[in-house]
XYZ file of C-alpha atoms in Angstrom:
731
model
C 112.399 47.978 79.862
C 109.385 49.219 78.788
C 109.788 52.646 76.315
C 106.209 52.634 74.540
C 103.822 50.129 73.960
C 105.622 48.848 70.848
C 108.879 48.378 72.493
C 109.131 45.849 75.329
C 113.288 44.956 75.890
C 113.816 41.793 77.768
C 116.824 41.927 79.938
C 118.233 38.013 80.528
C 117.969 37.080 84.039
C 121.854 35.569 83.994
C 122.910 39.486 83.583
C 121.213 40.559 86.667
C 123.290 39.899 90.263
C 121.946 40.698 93.675
C 122.261 44.294 94.659
C 122.530 47.279 92.383
C 122.376 46.958 88.430
C 123.182 49.412 86.020
C 121.378 50.070 82.693
C 123.248 51.995 80.094
C 121.616 53.071 77.051
C 122.537 54.741 74.011
C 120.527 57.045 72.111
C 121.067 57.593 68.533
C 119.222 61.300 68.303
C 118.612 61.796 65.033
C 115.121 63.184 65.751
C 114.243 65.553 68.571
C 113.526 63.925 71.491
C 116.855 64.433 72.972
C 116.727 61.289 75.155
C 113.960 58.022 76.137
C 110.953 59.288 75.287
C 107.967 58.280 77.328
C 104.411 58.009 76.713
C 101.730 61.006 76.648
C 100.095 59.420 79.482
C 102.708 60.418 81.926
C 101.144 57.923 84.850
C 102.494 55.422 82.850
C 106.197 55.390 83.852
C 109.103 53.709 82.146
C 110.034 50.938 84.119
C 111.717 47.582 84.314
C 109.541 44.622 85.718
C 109.401 40.968 85.980
C 108.332 39.650 82.643
C 104.326 38.742 81.605
C 103.802 40.926 84.770
C 101.962 44.628 84.848
C 104.737 47.313 84.612
C 102.895 49.013 87.270
C 104.863 46.707 89.478
C 108.234 47.140 88.204
C 110.705 49.462 89.088
C 110.034 53.239 87.954
C 113.133 54.436 85.866
C 111.447 58.138 85.624
C 114.901 59.155 87.774
C 117.679 61.684 87.060
C 119.948 59.794 84.726
C 123.739 60.221 84.302
C 124.929 60.851 80.821
C 127.683 61.822 78.801
C 127.641 62.852 75.128
C 129.744 61.238 72.774
C 129.190 63.529 69.994
C 127.060 66.862 69.944
C 127.047 67.281 66.120
C 124.874 65.053 64.378
C 124.700 65.314 60.480
C 121.331 67.280 60.132
C 118.164 65.493 59.079
C 114.940 66.357 57.299
C 112.498 68.168 59.359
C 109.237 68.671 58.518
C 108.419 72.341 60.072
C 110.486 74.384 62.470
C 109.958 74.015 65.913
C 109.406 77.511 67.961
C 112.908 78.227 69.684
C 113.865 79.812 73.254
C 116.093 82.687 72.917
C 118.242 82.776 75.911
C 118.438 83.302 80.041
C 119.034 86.166 82.251
C 120.813 85.009 85.191
C 121.354 87.149 88.276
C 123.797 85.865 90.977
C 123.429 87.291 94.321
C 126.428 87.188 96.789
C 124.409 87.451 99.755
C 124.262 83.528 101.560
C 122.271 84.090 104.657
C 119.328 82.576 104.864
C 115.958 84.493 103.750
C 112.825 84.842 105.404
C 109.210 86.197 104.222
C 109.719 85.067 100.709
C 107.129 85.699 98.485
C 106.421 85.592 94.483
C 103.291 86.881 92.868
C 102.056 87.743 89.344
C 99.605 91.127 89.148
C 97.441 90.277 86.100
C 95.730 93.581 86.087
C 99.122 95.143 85.703
C 101.250 92.588 83.781
C 103.708 93.166 86.595
C 105.881 90.067 88.458
C 107.264 90.568 92.201
C 109.754 88.699 94.246
C 109.791 89.968 97.592
C 112.192 88.694 100.772
C 114.246 89.814 103.578
C 117.549 89.053 104.926
C 117.651 90.219 108.532
C 116.543 93.491 109.025
C 116.870 93.972 105.154
C 113.612 94.046 102.677
C 114.564 93.114 98.971
C 112.011 93.581 96.201
C 111.930 92.628 92.624
C 109.493 93.724 89.520
C 109.472 92.410 86.244
C 107.520 93.558 83.241
C 107.976 93.524 79.335
C 107.258 96.890 77.645
C 105.607 96.926 74.429
C 106.009 100.818 74.239
C 109.784 100.087 74.551
C 109.961 96.626 73.373
C 112.099 95.681 76.531
C 111.818 93.442 79.538
C 112.506 95.442 82.638
C 113.740 94.329 86.153
C 113.983 96.605 88.963
C 115.757 95.871 91.776
C 115.212 97.409 95.464
C 116.350 97.402 98.928
C 115.156 99.072 102.247
C 118.712 99.503 102.985
C 120.993 101.676 100.882
C 124.162 100.128 99.356
C 122.691 96.504 99.786
C 122.383 95.312 96.238
C 125.535 93.278 95.272
C 125.365 90.731 92.211
C 125.942 89.963 88.895
C 123.909 89.686 85.582
C 124.651 87.588 82.750
C 123.302 86.186 79.576
C 123.099 82.483 78.414
C 121.617 80.708 75.405
C 120.776 76.807 75.373
C 121.699 77.462 71.803
C 125.316 75.720 71.585
C 126.352 78.545 68.450
C 125.845 81.452 71.023
C 128.177 83.584 72.751
C 128.303 87.140 74.729
C 130.800 89.942 74.610
C 130.917 93.507 76.107
C 129.625 96.321 74.200
C 130.380 98.975 77.486
C 130.571 99.413 80.840
C 126.970 98.829 81.572
C 125.643 96.692 78.703
C 126.271 93.371 77.245
C 125.279 91.718 74.440
C 124.215 87.963 73.509
C 124.347 86.600 69.908
C 122.209 83.521 68.680
C 122.909 81.262 65.298
C 120.105 78.484 65.349
C 121.790 74.975 64.706
C 120.888 74.015 61.003
C 119.059 76.875 60.593
C 118.483 80.394 59.247
C 117.600 81.986 62.220
C 119.692 84.493 64.301
C 119.509 86.910 66.676
C 120.802 89.818 68.850
C 119.951 90.775 72.847
C 121.014 93.535 74.400
C 121.552 93.925 78.645
C 121.650 97.552 79.952
C 122.028 98.021 83.367
C 121.214 101.246 85.294
C 122.202 101.643 88.895
C 121.388 104.237 91.441
C 124.603 104.387 93.788
C 127.492 101.855 93.949
C 129.557 100.490 91.027
C 128.792 99.164 87.826
C 131.689 97.006 85.697
C 132.099 94.394 83.337
C 134.044 91.302 84.505
C 134.086 87.734 82.577
C 131.117 88.893 80.486
C 128.972 89.445 83.383
C 127.759 92.723 84.791
C 128.836 92.812 88.288
C 127.394 95.391 90.442
C 128.653 96.262 94.030
C 126.831 98.565 97.023
C 123.923 100.015 95.012
C 120.942 101.411 96.134
C 118.534 100.725 93.320
C 119.178 98.925 90.029
C 117.271 98.471 86.759
C 117.760 95.870 83.925
C 116.731 96.678 80.568
C 116.399 93.279 78.289
C 116.176 94.073 74.665
C 116.374 91.358 71.771
C 115.245 91.359 67.768
C 116.018 88.214 65.064
C 116.380 88.560 61.479
C 113.261 88.031 60.561
C 111.307 89.819 58.196
C 108.454 87.656 56.772
C 107.971 84.183 56.300
C 109.980 84.503 53.057
C 112.677 86.840 54.212
C 115.025 86.593 56.959
C 117.652 89.107 56.016
C 117.013 91.472 58.693
C 119.575 93.038 60.915
C 118.976 91.689 64.551
C 120.875 94.161 66.445
C 118.336 97.110 64.675
C 115.257 96.163 67.171
C 117.782 95.717 70.211
C 119.554 99.844 69.432
C 115.957 101.112 68.724
C 114.572 99.727 71.982
C 117.390 101.121 74.336
C 117.385 104.190 72.262
C 113.630 104.669 73.168
C 114.321 104.352 77.100
C 116.940 107.197 77.287
C 116.108 109.743 79.105
C 113.600 107.974 80.803
C 112.885 106.893 84.478
C 111.582 103.648 85.540
C 108.427 104.801 86.535
C 107.676 106.653 83.276
C 108.616 103.413 81.578
C 106.814 101.296 84.137
C 103.452 103.593 83.968
C 103.744 103.318 79.757
C 103.612 99.816 80.378
C 100.501 99.762 82.076
C 98.696 102.152 80.222
C 99.415 100.255 77.133
C 98.160 96.945 78.935
C 95.119 97.960 80.950
C 93.851 99.703 77.652
C 93.285 95.744 76.585
C 92.851 93.944 79.877
C 90.255 96.885 81.708
C 87.835 96.101 78.976
C 86.366 93.535 80.761
C 85.833 92.085 84.742
C 84.731 89.246 86.089
C 83.312 89.116 89.734
C 82.319 85.296 91.272
C 81.233 85.646 94.849
C 82.490 83.345 97.483
C 85.102 82.255 100.144
C 88.042 85.588 99.961
C 90.841 82.674 99.429
C 93.135 85.635 97.759
C 95.616 84.927 100.751
C 95.783 81.266 99.723
C 98.964 80.144 97.406
C 97.856 79.130 93.464
C 99.122 75.579 94.357
C 97.244 75.266 97.432
C 93.999 76.628 95.518
C 94.348 74.415 92.635
C 94.647 71.441 94.976
C 91.673 72.446 96.862
C 89.161 73.807 94.351
C 87.678 70.535 93.391
C 86.589 70.006 96.902
C 85.676 73.383 98.301
C 84.070 75.781 96.950
C 86.394 78.696 95.182
C 84.141 80.873 92.710
C 86.625 83.705 92.858
C 89.361 81.236 91.226
C 87.051 80.296 88.536
C 87.195 84.000 87.731
C 90.720 84.584 88.349
C 91.285 81.492 85.312
C 89.364 83.603 83.128
C 91.186 86.869 83.653
C 94.362 84.978 83.681
C 93.834 83.556 80.322
C 92.938 87.165 79.278
C 96.237 88.119 80.280
C 98.133 85.245 78.705
C 96.389 86.342 75.001
C 97.512 89.651 75.509
C 100.757 88.656 76.732
C 101.453 86.577 73.413
C 99.565 87.742 70.983
C 99.800 92.081 70.804
C 99.194 93.130 67.385
C 101.965 93.336 65.541
C 103.388 89.925 66.842
C 103.170 86.181 65.747
C 99.943 84.275 66.595
C 100.101 82.299 69.979
C 101.422 78.684 69.299
C 101.228 75.613 71.378
C 103.116 76.901 74.403
C 102.231 80.682 74.002
C 105.652 82.481 74.126
C 106.674 80.381 77.047
C 108.542 77.744 75.501
C 111.946 76.949 77.184
C 112.730 73.970 75.230
C 115.279 73.595 71.721
C 112.742 70.622 70.995
C 109.269 71.607 72.742
C 106.595 68.845 72.202
C 104.887 68.830 68.837
C 107.369 71.533 67.973
C 105.859 74.491 69.685
C 104.208 75.199 66.537
C 100.447 75.927 65.328
C 98.651 72.635 65.349
C 95.517 73.977 63.648
C 93.290 70.559 63.800
C 92.421 72.491 66.977
C 94.728 73.940 69.127
C 95.544 77.080 67.518
C 92.129 77.714 67.120
C 91.615 77.363 70.445
C 93.646 79.599 71.401
C 91.466 82.195 70.221
C 88.128 81.457 71.493
C 88.298 84.265 74.235
C 89.489 86.850 71.983
C 86.046 88.089 70.514
C 84.009 87.002 73.478
C 86.159 88.228 76.273
C 86.518 91.764 74.718
C 89.783 91.385 73.355
C 89.511 91.566 69.722
C 92.906 93.084 68.650
C 94.405 89.827 70.027
C 92.934 88.201 67.092
C 95.007 90.532 64.593
C 98.442 88.318 64.764
C 95.953 84.909 63.525
C 94.252 87.102 60.909
C 97.739 88.007 59.205
C 99.187 84.664 59.656
C 96.139 83.374 57.467
C 96.799 86.079 54.994
C 100.235 84.302 55.046
C 99.121 80.715 54.726
C 96.220 81.634 51.781
C 99.213 83.032 50.092
C 101.386 79.741 50.501
C 98.622 77.237 50.634
C 97.182 78.222 47.277
C 100.547 76.705 46.002
C 100.108 73.773 47.951
C 95.843 73.509 46.617
C 97.549 73.904 42.989
C 100.447 71.192 43.367
C 98.863 68.731 45.822
C 94.860 68.554 44.579
C 95.123 70.664 41.098
C 92.324 73.132 42.860
C 92.121 76.769 43.034
C 92.138 78.604 46.404
C 94.183 77.286 49.149
C 94.430 74.758 51.951
C 95.851 74.032 54.623
C 96.426 70.701 56.805
C 97.155 70.003 60.371
C 100.260 72.326 61.151
C 101.899 74.766 60.220
C 104.736 77.047 61.907
C 106.631 80.547 60.916
C 107.791 79.764 57.823
C 103.610 78.953 56.733
C 103.735 75.539 55.589
C 100.989 74.200 54.521
C 101.511 70.090 52.993
C 100.623 67.596 54.594
C 103.064 66.767 57.285
C 103.817 63.315 59.594
C 101.691 60.421 58.879
C 98.940 59.913 56.195
C 96.460 58.724 59.023
C 96.436 62.520 60.395
C 98.347 64.414 58.152
C 96.013 64.282 55.091
C 93.533 66.651 56.565
C 91.882 69.699 54.741
C 89.993 71.511 56.926
C 92.793 73.882 58.545
C 91.713 76.385 56.240
C 88.156 76.363 56.611
C 88.722 76.545 60.568
C 90.729 79.463 60.416
C 88.113 81.031 58.223
C 85.864 80.630 60.783
C 87.652 83.180 63.085
C 87.533 85.814 60.518
C 83.737 85.532 60.321
C 82.989 85.517 64.062
C 85.136 88.818 63.877
C 83.181 90.061 61.832
C 79.908 88.726 64.066
C 81.002 90.258 67.079
C 82.361 93.772 65.716
C 79.740 94.419 62.873
C 83.152 96.043 60.893
C 82.373 95.427 57.238
C 85.497 97.160 56.424
C 87.317 94.460 57.800
C 84.500 91.693 55.978
C 85.385 93.453 52.383
C 89.230 93.952 52.385
C 90.345 91.202 54.694
C 87.867 88.623 55.843
C 85.921 87.833 53.010
C 88.818 87.783 50.182
C 90.239 84.993 52.545
C 87.105 83.029 53.047
C 86.220 83.053 49.227
C 89.674 81.653 48.521
C 89.120 78.990 50.900
C 85.703 78.453 49.500
C 87.207 77.924 45.927
C 89.444 74.899 47.423
C 86.520 73.007 48.754
C 83.963 73.794 45.689
C 86.879 72.344 43.705
C 87.437 69.392 46.340
C 84.274 68.185 47.128
C 83.440 65.022 45.257
C 80.480 63.007 44.604
C 80.204 59.810 46.852
C 78.852 57.228 44.756
C 76.837 54.815 47.310
C 74.901 57.686 48.507
C 75.003 60.780 46.152
C 76.247 63.583 48.364
C 79.150 65.549 48.403
C 82.017 64.301 50.733
C 85.470 65.510 51.681
C 87.851 62.739 50.314
C 90.387 62.059 51.275
C 90.860 63.529 55.171
C 90.391 61.928 58.304
C 88.485 62.914 61.448
C 91.362 64.454 63.126
C 94.141 61.834 64.670
C 91.466 59.410 65.160
C 90.257 56.660 62.652
C 92.848 56.969 59.838
C 92.581 58.151 56.320
C 88.897 57.746 55.217
C 86.258 59.494 52.863
C 83.981 61.713 54.221
C 84.324 62.619 58.122
C 81.758 64.772 59.565
C 84.055 67.157 60.796
C 85.209 68.191 57.343
C 81.575 68.604 56.423
C 80.531 70.858 58.791
C 83.025 73.176 58.558
C 82.607 72.927 54.878
C 79.278 73.880 55.482
C 79.968 76.578 57.596
C 82.477 78.043 55.412
C 80.218 78.103 52.481
C 77.535 79.616 54.649
C 79.578 82.306 56.014
C 81.136 83.337 52.479
C 77.240 83.341 50.989
C 75.909 85.706 53.642
C 78.959 88.135 53.105
C 78.562 88.027 49.542
C 75.313 89.298 49.785
C 76.063 91.670 52.390
C 78.779 93.187 50.156
C 76.583 92.713 47.119
C 79.622 90.522 45.176
C 80.344 87.482 43.490
C 76.324 86.103 42.704
C 77.462 83.564 40.635
C 79.752 82.015 43.263
C 76.952 82.721 45.992
C 74.739 80.082 43.604
C 77.032 77.733 43.341
C 77.700 77.708 46.749
C 74.358 77.307 47.618
C 73.451 74.480 45.379
C 76.608 72.614 46.576
C 75.592 73.623 50.365
C 72.531 71.508 50.378
C 74.315 68.818 48.856
C 77.155 68.005 51.068
C 76.701 64.508 53.180
C 74.479 65.740 56.588
C 74.993 65.067 59.705
C 73.972 61.609 60.788
C 72.734 60.104 63.730
C 73.728 56.317 64.156
C 72.840 53.110 66.007
C 73.770 53.717 69.243
C 72.180 57.506 68.649
C 75.224 59.200 68.489
C 76.431 61.405 66.351
C 78.285 59.479 63.699
C 82.251 60.807 63.390
C 82.063 59.102 59.879
C 80.072 59.211 56.866
C 79.859 55.019 57.949
C 77.967 54.032 61.058
C 81.124 52.812 62.488
C 81.785 54.909 65.532
C 83.349 52.824 68.709
C 81.211 53.591 71.780
C 84.071 52.639 73.974
C 86.386 55.028 72.766
C 87.548 57.635 74.949
C 89.548 59.742 72.136
C 90.545 63.327 73.556
C 89.686 64.501 70.055
C 85.457 64.946 69.761
C 85.868 66.668 66.182
C 82.411 65.343 64.882
C 81.018 67.601 67.588
C 82.270 70.913 65.559
C 79.437 72.065 64.402
C 77.930 72.094 67.826
C 81.172 73.939 69.299
C 83.092 76.102 67.977
C 80.419 75.857 64.927
C 76.463 76.302 65.579
C 74.530 74.643 63.064
C 73.839 72.114 65.779
C 71.585 73.616 68.597
C 68.717 73.452 70.800
C 66.562 75.894 68.903
C 66.861 74.428 65.185
C 68.268 70.604 65.193
C 67.355 69.455 68.785
C 67.452 65.641 67.265
C 71.361 66.332 66.484
C 71.968 67.965 69.982
C 70.559 64.656 71.585
C 72.710 62.691 69.516
C 76.044 65.039 70.391
C 75.478 64.559 74.227
C 75.121 60.767 73.205
C 78.671 61.025 71.592
C 80.266 62.977 74.322
C 78.747 60.604 77.089
C 80.376 57.844 75.335
C 83.835 59.829 75.208
C 83.352 60.315 78.919
C 85.165 63.281 80.932
C 88.740 62.290 81.341
C 91.126 63.655 78.421
C 94.121 65.734 77.903
C 93.739 69.674 79.453
C 92.791 71.346 75.977
C 89.998 68.676 75.389
C 89.007 69.035 79.066
C 88.216 72.876 78.059
C 86.652 71.827 74.728
C 84.298 69.570 77.167
C 83.535 72.774 79.002
C 82.299 74.585 75.851
C 80.486 71.329 74.868
C 78.275 71.176 78.083
C 77.555 74.925 78.252
C 75.942 74.896 75.058
C 73.993 71.388 76.455
C 73.068 74.006 79.087
C 74.029 71.589 81.572
C 76.353 74.070 84.010
C 76.642 71.312 86.879
C 78.319 68.958 84.310
C 80.190 71.824 82.438
C 81.710 73.029 85.611
C 82.821 69.626 87.088
C 85.112 69.776 83.388
C 86.261 73.296 84.992
C 87.179 71.414 88.508
C 89.016 68.782 86.305
C 91.015 71.402 84.353
C 91.905 73.202 87.321
C 92.921 70.183 88.917
C 96.937 69.429 90.049
C 98.650 68.039 87.033
C 101.199 66.336 89.236
C 98.626 63.854 90.478
C 96.392 63.772 87.911
C 98.089 63.778 84.307
C 95.767 66.568 82.640
C 94.748 69.519 84.417
C 96.881 72.433 85.643
C 100.369 72.979 86.718
C 101.377 75.342 89.829
C 101.142 78.158 87.838
C 97.833 77.683 86.574
C 99.353 76.513 83.096
C 97.267 73.924 81.233
C 98.809 70.361 81.066
C 98.123 68.288 78.144
C 100.195 67.031 79.442
C 102.618 68.284 78.899
C 102.409 71.982 79.057
C 100.220 73.466 76.407
C 98.514 76.942 76.664
C 95.627 76.066 74.964
C 93.417 74.589 77.779
C 94.117 77.939 79.273
C 92.022 79.869 76.546
C 89.544 77.092 76.061
C 88.903 77.108 79.665
C 88.381 81.092 80.068
C 85.857 81.034 77.199
C 84.262 78.134 78.320
C 83.317 79.438 82.017
C 82.286 82.676 79.885
C 80.134 80.693 77.950
C 78.076 79.222 80.949
C 77.237 82.906 81.113
C 76.499 84.277 78.098
C 75.766 82.659 74.677
C 74.858 84.419 70.926
C 75.894 81.546 68.555
C 71.565 81.176 67.303
C 69.229 84.141 66.589
C 69.000 84.844 70.693
C 71.614 86.204 72.935
C 70.829 83.838 75.688
C 71.707 85.505 79.413
C 73.409 83.109 82.108
C 72.145 79.794 79.842
C 74.188 77.017 81.946
C 74.842 78.864 85.337
C 75.846 75.927 87.627
C 74.999 75.783 91.465
C 78.684 77.059 92.853
C 78.200 80.316 90.887
C 74.896 81.799 92.307
C 76.435 85.396 92.795
C 78.242 87.216 90.404
C 78.763 90.316 87.958
C 80.490 90.379 84.470
C 81.205 93.659 83.001
C 81.895 93.846 79.268
C 81.252 90.254 77.991
C 80.648 90.343 74.233
C 78.054 89.222 71.980
C 77.935 88.658 68.541
C 75.756 91.127 66.348
C 77.988 94.106 68.122
C 76.745 94.069 71.781
C 78.631 94.568 75.112
C 76.829 93.242 78.055
C 77.454 93.596 81.949
C 75.432 90.976 83.942
C 74.717 90.885 87.408
C 72.995 88.023 89.220
C 72.020 86.982 93.002
C 70.762 83.359 94.197
C 71.433 82.023 90.705
C 68.814 84.824 89.424
C 69.508 87.647 86.729
C 69.086 91.025 88.495
C 70.311 93.299 86.036
C 71.759 93.349 82.690
C 73.202 96.165 80.645
C 73.485 95.710 76.820
C 75.580 98.307 75.116
C 74.664 98.566 71.203
C 78.147 99.309 68.840
C 76.264 99.508 65.511
C 72.828 99.855 66.070
C 71.574 96.353 65.496
C 68.420 94.746 67.021
C 68.891 92.798 70.019
C 66.942 89.457 70.682
C 67.984 88.019 73.970
C 66.462 85.429 76.193
C 66.585 84.571 79.866
C 64.844 81.228 80.717
C 61.808 81.234 78.793
C 61.571 85.010 78.339
C 62.593 86.927 75.335
C 62.528 90.293 73.899
C 63.336 92.247 70.914
C 64.977 96.018 71.486
C 65.530 98.175 68.647
C 68.922 99.985 69.266
C 70.667 102.796 68.401
C 74.313 103.201 68.214
C 76.490 103.825 71.260
C 73.417 103.841 73.570
C 72.710 101.424 76.335
C 69.353 99.650 77.488
C 69.314 98.612 81.056
C 66.727 95.225 82.184
C 65.881 93.690 85.317
C 65.499 90.042 85.880
C 61.907 89.608 84.193
C 63.246 91.558 81.430
C 61.585 95.043 81.790
C 63.666 97.924 80.895
C 64.535 99.748 83.834
C 66.502 102.317 81.622
């Protein structure tokens, strides 16, 4: 049997007999896989096959296995960081057994409401689901077109072994959860409000009989206070939530939910004209997307990404992690944590750009925690000031290297996260944020690198060592990505200190060191070198393309200032090829948009929005990104990438329609944001700009460009300016 390339097990021919053979495997689960783990590449199956032959010609063992548990209490073992955990499940069991017709499920992302509807004989049933931020409850509303038609049981369970359910009163259940070998515990209350009929609790389930209309309110809380304190009372959140809905109707709670959600969602709209395919199910549109024009589906993908970010990163919550809030596994892939060598950052690429700046707040709060925790790591590991973060962190704000040295010793997590602080300032021009939050955190990150950089004895350049180019090439001295990130951070700290008129000695030091950091280099293949030495493998198809960070999400490599490096970066990306994991496909959409190659960029969009069931990477039937397995980062990176084709502002220019593909010839986007404090509405037809509105939020000068035309506009705060396709002002 083959389980990984390094693990091949021979089955002696004498043990096999004609007919049915059984394979039994004992799994010692002292790690976290919970069974037999296969490949990241899910097209390669665990299989049995004739020795010396190709596994693809064998018998796939990717099937339903029979199993029994010998011992479900293994001893606790050390764990690098804590896994993001699901809480529990709400089950609705209906007593009607007749055939169902007209079954439909849909998600209304404009209101953040999911619906299910169906018919049994002449009775039409419907359910609405939403999660209310104002009232901190998940709401399920059930209706039927005929009175006394709702008959079902509602119950709570949890995948956690140490969980229990109890009755609070005749309409309310409580679920208690304790994480195995962990400090986290939680409480969830389920309350039922019924119109007509009878409600009772039997065997720890709420039983509803002959009701006309039923609403379920589910609240939850944990003992978590902050990354240093888990002494909270989980029931407090539940009691508070249920108290907040007292005396309110379902419609009032629903309307409050919609109003709160839409204050974020409605700041931006996008329309890409084409065939009207709204009636086609999502899975079919995914199947058809690569082969038949469906521009509105690309627009929907952008808005779906915004919906996901609002849902998983509201102000006051934790930041969006690898699976967002949608993880349902006790041992999720990669722990469902915050992988900071791209994935956590990619989650926030749409935040400022797509007019969701408030969604950045949870990330900024985490950065503040990480700076505190990372200052200890910087001192203990490197005897350095400031703070450092390696390639992974979790709820408890771990900052030290984990896993293995070939990818765990990577010092640029803090630098990359600091880029988000500066980006927030660039888009919002919020000087108070910069002074009180952004600059102090950026400065402390810069102090670490100021201490960490060493002189390369061969070249005399300042280099980052030891480190690696994320997950590729092992432990090295002087990876290109590190230097790009550090230069970006130093440059931003220098600009911020000038703006705030503080820390001139530090500014002078960083200026001096900035010019001495190992520069970007072009290698023997014409590629942008990934490492200090010219050792790139032109045949490598590695999913990480880290040495292009300086082009995206960074900006030091661009056509206006460094065309030769752009040419080299493109050569590197050509060598890597198009095939990749889901999040890597999303990154490449943005790369090709920055190369101003709309056709190639949209080719990558088609690969991202393709059936994961057939291709491995791509999208699952609900449009979730497939690494595989499921990761949410590709959704966010893909949303940002489609928008990057329509607007770019990473240089001194705001570029209009810089990378427009032929399949998106007609469209309109409203509320898209540009660095410098500008919000734009753009309309185009036949691939040509028709009209652009520029709303100035701060009164800065605006230098914008369309093709070979450019225009400088002196703006006033709060004013709107309209121009036609020739950049002539019409208002």
